[in-house]
Tab-separated table of C-alpha atoms in Angstrom:
chain	number	residue	atom	x	y	z
O	1	UNK	CA	8.591	7.886	7.413
O	2	UNK	CA	10.711	5.309	7.717
O	3	UNK	CA	8.776	1.775	6.116
O	4	UNK	CA	8.732	-1.715	9.101
O	5	UNK	CA	10.359	-3.266	5.619
O	6	UNK	CA	9.008	-2.089	2.153
O	7	UNK	CA	8.908	-5.059	-0.539
O	8	UNK	CA	8.342	-2.098	-3.416
O	9	UNK	CA	11.649	-1.124	-3.640
O	10	UNK	CA	13.050	-4.725	-2.546
O	11	UNK	CA	11.297	-6.625	-5.260
O	12	UNK	CA	12.231	-3.903	-7.643
O	13	UNK	CA	16.489	-4.771	-7.170
O	14	UNK	CA	15.497	-7.905	-9.318
O	15	UNK	CA	11.974	-6.140	-11.692
O	16	UNK	CA	14.083	-7.964	-14.975
O	17	UNK	CA	14.258	-11.158	-13.369
O	18	UNK	CA	11.626	-11.566	-12.071
O	19	UNK	CA	9.097	-9.393	-15.240
O	20	UNK	CA	11.257	-13.112	-17.122
O	21	UNK	CA	10.339	-16.030	-15.013
O	22	UNK	CA	6.607	-14.978	-14.819
O	23	UNK	CA	6.211	-14.271	-18.755
O	24	UNK	CA	7.908	-17.395	-19.319
O	25	UNK	CA	5.176	-19.061	-17.262
O	26	UNK	CA	3.170	-16.904	-19.272
O	27	UNK	CA	4.062	-18.035	-22.434
O	28	UNK	CA	4.264	-21.885	-21.718
O	29	UNK	CA	0.772	-22.562	-21.658
O	30	UNK	CA	1.224	-24.734	-18.088
O	31	UNK	CA	-0.225	-23.220	-14.928
O	32	UNK	CA	-0.454	-25.729	-11.125
O	33	UNK	CA	2.633	-28.490	-11.407
O	34	UNK	CA	4.645	-27.951	-13.897
O	35	UNK	CA	7.974	-27.262	-14.446
O	36	UNK	CA	8.630	-23.991	-12.036
O	37	UNK	CA	7.403	-26.210	-9.419
O	38	UNK	CA	9.711	-29.398	-10.267
O	39	UNK	CA	12.828	-26.909	-10.696
O	40	UNK	CA	12.106	-24.586	-7.031
O	41	UNK	CA	11.892	-27.355	-5.197
O	42	UNK	CA	15.134	-29.395	-6.162
O	43	UNK	CA	16.714	-25.642	-5.673
O	44	UNK	CA	15.370	-25.264	-2.184
O	45	UNK	CA	15.845	-28.667	-0.658
O	46	UNK	CA	19.273	-28.410	-1.862
O	47	UNK	CA	19.589	-25.634	-0.540
O	48	UNK	CA	18.346	-26.562	2.673
O	49	UNK	CA	20.532	-29.969	2.352
O	50	UNK	CA	16.840	-32.108	2.045
O	51	UNK	CA	16.345	-35.196	-0.100
O	52	UNK	CA	12.668	-34.123	-0.737
O	53	UNK	CA	10.681	-30.536	-1.590
O	54	UNK	CA	7.396	-30.406	-1.603
O	55	UNK	CA	5.353	-26.313	-2.932
O	56	UNK	CA	2.042	-25.726	-1.099
O	57	UNK	CA	-0.436	-23.316	-1.000
O	58	UNK	CA	0.971	-20.838	1.912
O	59	UNK	CA	2.766	-22.015	4.872
O	60	UNK	CA	-0.129	-22.643	7.595
O	61	UNK	CA	-0.774	-25.376	5.142
O	62	UNK	CA	2.818	-26.632	5.238
O	63	UNK	CA	2.170	-27.925	8.704
O	64	UNK	CA	-1.279	-29.299	8.276
O	65	UNK	CA	-0.482	-31.130	6.342
O	66	UNK	CA	2.757	-32.321	8.156
O	67	UNK	CA	0.407	-33.890	11.010
O	68	UNK	CA	-2.087	-35.179	8.898
O	69	UNK	CA	0.417	-36.989	6.983
O	70	UNK	CA	1.567	-38.527	10.001
O	71	UNK	CA	-1.426	-39.156	11.052
O	72	UNK	CA	-2.471	-41.259	7.659
O	73	UNK	CA	0.808	-43.857	7.899
O	74	UNK	CA	-0.217	-44.390	11.542
O	75	UNK	CA	2.262	-41.977	13.205
O	76	UNK	CA	0.202	-40.167	14.684
O	77	UNK	CA	-4.405	-39.979	16.339
O	78	UNK	CA	-6.504	-37.678	17.412
O	79	UNK	CA	-5.707	-36.795	20.906
O	80	UNK	CA	-2.155	-36.457	20.894
O	81	UNK	CA	-0.127	-34.676	22.161
O	82	UNK	CA	1.900	-32.163	20.206
O	83	UNK	CA	4.209	-29.978	22.526
O	84	UNK	CA	4.636	-26.442	20.837
O	85	UNK	CA	6.422	-22.957	22.707
O	86	UNK	CA	3.353	-20.849	24.195
O	87	UNK	CA	5.404	-17.477	22.719
O	88	UNK	CA	4.476	-18.234	19.056
O	89	UNK	CA	2.207	-17.033	16.807
O	90	UNK	CA	-1.217	-18.768	16.300
O	91	UNK	CA	-0.884	-20.568	12.931
O	92	UNK	CA	1.421	-22.894	14.645
O	93	UNK	CA	-1.701	-24.123	17.138
O	94	UNK	CA	-4.663	-23.821	14.339
O	95	UNK	CA	-1.931	-26.463	12.595
O	96	UNK	CA	-2.280	-29.028	15.846
O	97	UNK	CA	-5.507	-28.742	16.352
O	98	UNK	CA	-6.731	-28.678	12.647
O	99	UNK	CA	-5.868	-31.976	12.992
O	100	UNK	CA	-7.810	-33.041	16.137
O	101	UNK	CA	-4.499	-32.938	18.860
O	102	UNK	CA	-3.341	-31.473	21.514
O	103	UNK	CA	-1.571	-28.568	21.725
O	104	UNK	CA	0.905	-28.654	24.888
O	105	UNK	CA	1.937	-24.680	25.129
O	106	UNK	CA	5.308	-24.172	26.609
O	107	UNK	CA	7.667	-21.201	28.054
O	108	UNK	CA	10.100	-19.856	26.416
O	109	UNK	CA	13.731	-19.138	26.921
O	110	UNK	CA	13.310	-15.541	27.784
O	111	UNK	CA	16.302	-15.095	26.350
O	112	UNK	CA	16.204	-15.999	22.627
O	113	UNK	CA	12.404	-16.483	22.885
O	114	UNK	CA	12.673	-19.866	21.310
O	115	UNK	CA	11.551	-23.088	23.060
O	116	UNK	CA	13.172	-23.925	25.942
O	117	UNK	CA	14.820	-27.462	26.307
O	118	UNK	CA	14.715	-27.854	30.037
O	119	UNK	CA	10.509	-26.856	29.485
O	120	UNK	CA	10.214	-29.494	26.945
O	121	UNK	CA	11.309	-32.224	28.995
O	122	UNK	CA	9.366	-31.611	31.897
O	123	UNK	CA	5.872	-31.471	29.474
O	124	UNK	CA	5.673	-34.821	28.079
O	125	UNK	CA	3.703	-37.303	29.116
O	126	UNK	CA	2.373	-40.852	27.986
O	127	UNK	CA	0.543	-38.664	25.606
O	128	UNK	CA	3.051	-36.878	23.674
O	129	UNK	CA	3.957	-37.566	20.112
O	130	UNK	CA	5.612	-34.862	18.552
O	131	UNK	CA	7.565	-31.925	19.099
O	132	UNK	CA	6.650	-28.518	16.874
O	133	UNK	CA	9.983	-26.303	17.638
O	134	UNK	CA	9.549	-22.319	15.951
O	135	UNK	CA	12.151	-20.846	14.835
O	136	UNK	CA	11.530	-17.417	15.969
O	137	UNK	CA	11.909	-14.477	14.844
O	138	UNK	CA	14.631	-15.554	12.240
O	139	UNK	CA	16.718	-17.940	15.214
O	140	UNK	CA	17.002	-21.491	15.275
O	141	UNK	CA	15.816	-23.608	18.759
O	142	UNK	CA	18.326	-25.099	20.379
O	143	UNK	CA	17.671	-27.809	17.501
O	144	UNK	CA	20.700	-30.241	18.967
O	145	UNK	CA	19.430	-30.176	22.396
O	146	UNK	CA	15.770	-30.664	21.188
O	147	UNK	CA	16.696	-33.826	18.201
O	148	UNK	CA	18.315	-36.059	21.833
O	149	UNK	CA	14.797	-34.672	23.598
O	150	UNK	CA	13.256	-36.956	21.175
O	151	UNK	CA	15.650	-39.424	20.584
O	152	UNK	CA	15.241	-39.863	23.973
O	153	UNK	CA	11.752	-40.203	23.730
O	154	UNK	CA	10.777	-41.029	20.622
O	155	UNK	CA	9.421	-37.665	19.660
O	156	UNK	CA	8.701	-36.987	16.059
O	157	UNK	CA	10.154	-33.069	15.363
O	158	UNK	CA	8.587	-30.583	13.383
O	159	UNK	CA	10.149	-27.461	12.180
O	160	UNK	CA	8.487	-24.460	12.253
O	161	UNK	CA	9.929	-22.636	10.206
O	162	UNK	CA	8.304	-20.125	8.460
O	163	UNK	CA	10.474	-17.590	9.904
O	164	UNK	CA	14.120	-18.666	9.243
O	165	UNK	CA	14.814	-19.637	5.571
O	166	UNK	CA	18.388	-20.392	5.531
O	167	UNK	CA	19.233	-20.228	8.846
O	168	UNK	CA	21.266	-23.070	10.573
O	169	UNK	CA	23.780	-24.257	13.126
O	170	UNK	CA	27.145	-26.117	12.631
O	171	UNK	CA	26.136	-25.241	9.001
O	172	UNK	CA	23.070	-27.630	9.235
O	173	UNK	CA	20.782	-25.644	8.374
O	174	UNK	CA	16.194	-24.610	9.248
O	175	UNK	CA	14.415	-27.810	7.551
O	176	UNK	CA	16.640	-30.116	8.126
O	177	UNK	CA	16.590	-30.127	11.417
O	178	UNK	CA	14.034	-32.683	12.110
O	179	UNK	CA	11.548	-35.334	10.953
O	180	UNK	CA	10.226	-32.614	8.276
O	181	UNK	CA	9.616	-29.487	8.576
O	182	UNK	CA	7.171	-26.203	7.020
O	183	UNK	CA	8.115	-23.143	5.671
O	184	UNK	CA	5.863	-19.968	4.420
O	185	UNK	CA	7.148	-17.629	1.867
O	186	UNK	CA	4.188	-14.924	2.501
O	187	UNK	CA	5.489	-12.379	0.867
O	188	UNK	CA	7.495	-9.533	3.555
O	189	UNK	CA	9.149	-12.848	4.809
O	190	UNK	CA	12.979	-13.661	4.291
O	191	UNK	CA	12.372	-15.585	1.215
O	192	UNK	CA	8.421	-14.027	0.140
O	193	UNK	CA	6.793	-14.824	-2.785
O	194	UNK	CA	4.171	-12.438	-4.997
O	195	UNK	CA	1.463	-14.075	-3.334
O	196	UNK	CA	0.609	-17.057	-0.362
O	197	UNK	CA	3.106	-19.495	-1.558
O	198	UNK	CA	4.525	-22.451	1.233
O	199	UNK	CA	6.633	-25.749	1.307
O	200	UNK	CA	7.324	-28.384	3.699
O	201	UNK	CA	11.142	-30.172	3.384
O	202	UNK	CA	11.743	-34.309	4.875
O	203	UNK	CA	14.618	-36.687	4.101
O	204	UNK	CA	11.790	-39.520	4.538
O	205	UNK	CA	10.062	-40.906	0.705
O	206	UNK	CA	7.420	-41.701	1.725
O	207	UNK	CA	6.068	-39.142	3.706
O	208	UNK	CA	7.315	-37.022	0.886
O	209	UNK	CA	5.131	-39.283	-0.841
O	210	UNK	CA	1.618	-39.305	0.872
O	211	UNK	CA	2.035	-35.234	1.420
O	212	UNK	CA	2.426	-35.233	-2.520
O	213	UNK	CA	-1.057	-36.838	-2.424
O	214	UNK	CA	-2.305	-35.409	0.826
O	215	UNK	CA	-1.936	-31.878	-1.235
O	216	UNK	CA	-3.504	-32.341	-3.839
O	217	UNK	CA	-6.910	-33.984	-3.386
O	218	UNK	CA	-5.103	-37.369	-1.949
O	219	UNK	CA	-4.674	-38.210	-5.401
O	220	UNK	CA	-1.352	-40.622	-6.195
O	221	UNK	CA	-2.081	-40.803	-9.485
O	222	UNK	CA	-5.207	-39.212	-11.137
O	223	UNK	CA	-8.349	-39.773	-10.193
O	224	UNK	CA	-7.398	-42.818	-7.728
O	225	UNK	CA	-7.794	-41.089	-4.157
O	226	UNK	CA	-5.672	-42.635	-1.536
O	227	UNK	CA	-7.124	-40.317	0.767
O	228	UNK	CA	-9.014	-37.769	1.840
O	229	UNK	CA	-6.828	-35.004	0.907
O	230	UNK	CA	-7.140	-31.213	-0.292
O	231	UNK	CA	-5.491	-29.027	-3.101
O	232	UNK	CA	-2.844	-26.888	-1.552
O	233	UNK	CA	-0.447	-26.518	-4.740
O	234	UNK	CA	2.197	-24.007	-4.944
O	235	UNK	CA	1.490	-22.603	-8.782
O	236	UNK	CA	3.948	-21.820	-11.376
O	237	UNK	CA	3.700	-18.241	-11.314
O	238	UNK	CA	4.807	-18.625	-7.508
O	239	UNK	CA	7.727	-21.218	-7.407
O	240	UNK	CA	8.750	-18.935	-10.383
O	241	UNK	CA	9.409	-15.770	-8.156
O	242	UNK	CA	10.669	-18.123	-5.548
O	243	UNK	CA	13.612	-19.449	-7.501
O	244	UNK	CA	14.117	-16.092	-8.416
O	245	UNK	CA	14.167	-15.041	-5.226
O	246	UNK	CA	16.269	-18.037	-3.973
O	247	UNK	CA	19.723	-16.792	-6.283
O	248	UNK	CA	19.498	-13.455	-3.734
O	249	UNK	CA	18.143	-14.549	-0.557
O	250	UNK	CA	21.907	-15.240	0.827
O	251	UNK	CA	23.169	-11.655	0.169
O	252	UNK	CA	19.894	-10.252	1.644
O	253	UNK	CA	20.915	-12.341	4.370
O	254	UNK	CA	23.390	-11.371	5.245
O	255	UNK	CA	22.789	-7.399	4.878
O	256	UNK	CA	20.160	-7.557	7.178
O	257	UNK	CA	23.119	-9.079	9.604
O	258	UNK	CA	24.568	-6.030	9.436
O	259	UNK	CA	21.404	-3.580	10.307
O	260	UNK	CA	21.685	-6.128	13.104
O	261	UNK	CA	24.744	-6.018	13.999
O	262	UNK	CA	24.345	-1.840	13.873
O	263	UNK	CA	20.869	-1.739	16.219
O	264	UNK	CA	23.584	-4.411	18.638
O	265	UNK	CA	26.268	-1.958	18.450
O	266	UNK	CA	24.335	1.753	18.962
O	267	UNK	CA	21.952	1.768	20.922
O	268	UNK	CA	22.556	1.814	24.620
O	269	UNK	CA	19.086	2.707	25.951
O	270	UNK	CA	18.347	0.760	29.045
O	271	UNK	CA	14.997	1.218	29.477
O	272	UNK	CA	15.558	-1.649	26.011
O	273	UNK	CA	15.998	-4.024	26.098
O	274	UNK	CA	18.343	-5.839	22.625
O	275	UNK	CA	17.922	-9.417	20.719
O	276	UNK	CA	20.212	-12.789	22.332
O	277	UNK	CA	22.229	-14.133	19.752
O	278	UNK	CA	22.587	-17.817	21.171
O	279	UNK	CA	25.908	-19.257	20.974
O	280	UNK	CA	26.154	-22.030	19.068
O	281	UNK	CA	30.039	-22.845	18.544
O	282	UNK	CA	29.701	-22.832	15.287
O	283	UNK	CA	32.764	-22.027	13.757
O	284	UNK	CA	30.176	-19.115	12.103
O	285	UNK	CA	27.975	-18.455	14.701
O	286	UNK	CA	26.300	-15.624	12.776
O	287	UNK	CA	24.069	-18.648	11.079
O	288	UNK	CA	21.965	-19.286	13.881
O	289	UNK	CA	20.029	-15.840	13.187
O	290	UNK	CA	18.311	-14.734	9.564
O	291	UNK	CA	17.338	-11.805	11.483
O	292	UNK	CA	13.525	-11.913	9.614
O	293	UNK	CA	12.709	-9.838	12.121
O	294	UNK	CA	14.693	-7.696	15.023
O	295	UNK	CA	12.726	-7.612	18.460
O	296	UNK	CA	12.805	-5.064	21.230
O	297	UNK	CA	11.605	-5.137	24.366
O	298	UNK	CA	10.063	-2.782	26.266
O	299	UNK	CA	7.705	-1.524	29.786
O	300	UNK	CA	6.489	1.193	28.725
O	301	UNK	CA	6.269	-0.107	24.689
O	302	UNK	CA	3.004	2.130	23.830
O	303	UNK	CA	5.504	4.928	24.578
O	304	UNK	CA	8.047	3.342	22.935
O	305	UNK	CA	5.671	3.183	19.787
O	306	UNK	CA	4.242	6.165	19.988
O	307	UNK	CA	8.305	8.327	20.230
O	308	UNK	CA	9.067	6.275	17.100
O	309	UNK	CA	6.129	7.168	15.364
O	310	UNK	CA	6.591	10.883	16.171
O	311	UNK	CA	10.524	10.571	15.233
O	312	UNK	CA	9.235	9.570	11.347
O	313	UNK	CA	10.051	5.816	12.245
O	314	UNK	CA	7.549	2.510	11.537
O	315	UNK	CA	7.910	-0.469	14.199
O	316	UNK	CA	5.377	-3.565	14.781
O	317	UNK	CA	4.737	-5.481	17.008
O	318	UNK	CA	4.945	-9.373	16.674
O	319	UNK	CA	2.054	-10.301	17.942
O	320	UNK	CA	0.360	-8.447	20.826
O	321	UNK	CA	-2.019	-10.988	22.244
O	322	UNK	CA	-0.685	-15.004	22.888
O	323	UNK	CA	-2.492	-17.412	21.204
O	324	UNK	CA	-4.012	-18.979	24.673
O	325	UNK	CA	-5.681	-15.412	25.300
O	326	UNK	CA	-7.075	-15.304	22.098
O	327	UNK	CA	-10.755	-15.945	21.741
O	328	UNK	CA	-10.847	-18.817	19.466
O	329	UNK	CA	-8.595	-21.125	22.004
O	330	UNK	CA	-10.439	-20.216	25.361
O	331	UNK	CA	-10.435	-23.453	26.281
O	332	UNK	CA	-6.524	-22.009	27.269
O	333	UNK	CA	-7.607	-19.268	28.217
O	334	UNK	CA	-6.933	-20.600	32.372
O	335	UNK	CA	-3.506	-21.867	31.428
O	336	UNK	CA	0.035	-19.070	33.904
O	337	UNK	CA	2.633	-18.581	30.951
O	338	UNK	CA	3.394	-15.517	33.007
O	339	UNK	CA	6.877	-14.793	30.734
O	340	UNK	CA	5.154	-15.879	27.254
O	341	UNK	CA	2.816	-13.158	28.409
O	342	UNK	CA	5.362	-10.405	29.593
O	343	UNK	CA	6.764	-10.982	25.842
O	344	UNK	CA	3.668	-9.862	23.920
O	345	UNK	CA	3.080	-6.570	26.265
O	346	UNK	CA	6.287	-5.484	25.723
O	347	UNK	CA	8.131	-6.441	22.071
O	348	UNK	CA	8.070	-4.359	19.496
O	349	UNK	CA	9.451	-4.781	15.943
O	350	UNK	CA	12.475	-2.524	14.504
O	351	UNK	CA	12.146	-1.948	10.550
O	352	UNK	CA	14.763	-4.668	9.070
O	353	UNK	CA	15.567	-6.156	5.093
O	354	UNK	CA	17.757	-5.261	2.684
O	355	UNK	CA	16.580	-2.145	1.458
O	356	UNK	CA	16.691	-0.353	4.916
O	357	UNK	CA	20.050	2.711	4.304
O	358	UNK	CA	22.956	3.425	6.299
O	359	UNK	CA	21.293	6.652	7.025
O	360	UNK	CA	17.568	4.839	8.210
O	361	UNK	CA	19.870	2.709	10.461
O	362	UNK	CA	20.979	5.501	12.043
O	363	UNK	CA	17.901	7.203	12.224
O	364	UNK	CA	16.942	4.133	14.483
O	365	UNK	CA	18.967	4.055	16.213
O	366	UNK	CA	19.129	7.761	17.405
O	367	UNK	CA	14.883	7.989	17.651
O	368	UNK	CA	15.565	4.456	20.750
O	369	UNK	CA	18.961	5.835	22.222
O	370	UNK	CA	16.240	9.701	22.383
O	371	UNK	CA	13.462	7.782	24.071
O	372	UNK	CA	12.313	8.340	27.776
O	373	UNK	CA	10.454	7.462	30.272
O	374	UNK	CA	7.328	9.836	30.135
């Protein structure tokens, strides 16, 4: 069986470095808020091209805390509207509603799966205060256009970069376009920890200071609390693991692009729609996509997934149910979002990762091309 993602083999490549990093933390006797975290934050901020990176417990907390900080700073208030793509993972919506803000779901571009700038503009009302573009599957949303819209309408922009570590447009990376960005380091991400972890990037000094306090019980100084905060911290061991993995991220992204290119060139089944990579007018426009997921579409998805499994290929669905059709958001169930709903019915993710072999890639391609409608 070709696994969708073999985390064991991915981490095995760096086992000695990871073990050394873990031992270093154990031997230090310092496990929260120490030098490993400071070093990773500095390295990740430098990688993204931002002034600040603030480690937090997970990717959802990263998004929640930014909205919470903007409320604390008087930039948002309860009831404000946040524009978000309708086909995102539910975490993007949870971050909005957790802060008693109102999600305004808009349809994505049907070619790139990312939020459509033209539909963002149409969705803006007097209550709109921010845009939450999600760089879905590893491809940056059209950030030049989105930032231009935000500037015209004086809106905040929070990037959801959970799937787009290292993706860029014209050399400017994910996490450095908006006013802030939330990252997830869930183990299956392109930059994955060995447990839950996340980070926020920003160039805003005041926001960074507020975020650090909010994630540490609202405390800016020990036993002094400015805010009613939470406990959301990136611990020393995960920071040390991430420092190791960050050094290899660009190499792994290149390996993912090689696999994606092979799929795109090799799969020619008319029943399968391949992903589209938007041209970004970059010196190297391939940088815009880091292929966290290689997502195809098929009208006969259930049959195709069964066919792939019968041919020894594990596939996954990202995501089977759109947020507005989840029980948690039954108040949104009446929304008419046909493009998003169709995507959720048709999308299927093929195996992709830095350790999949050329022979396995050819087997995946062959399985796709041999599929026939029953």
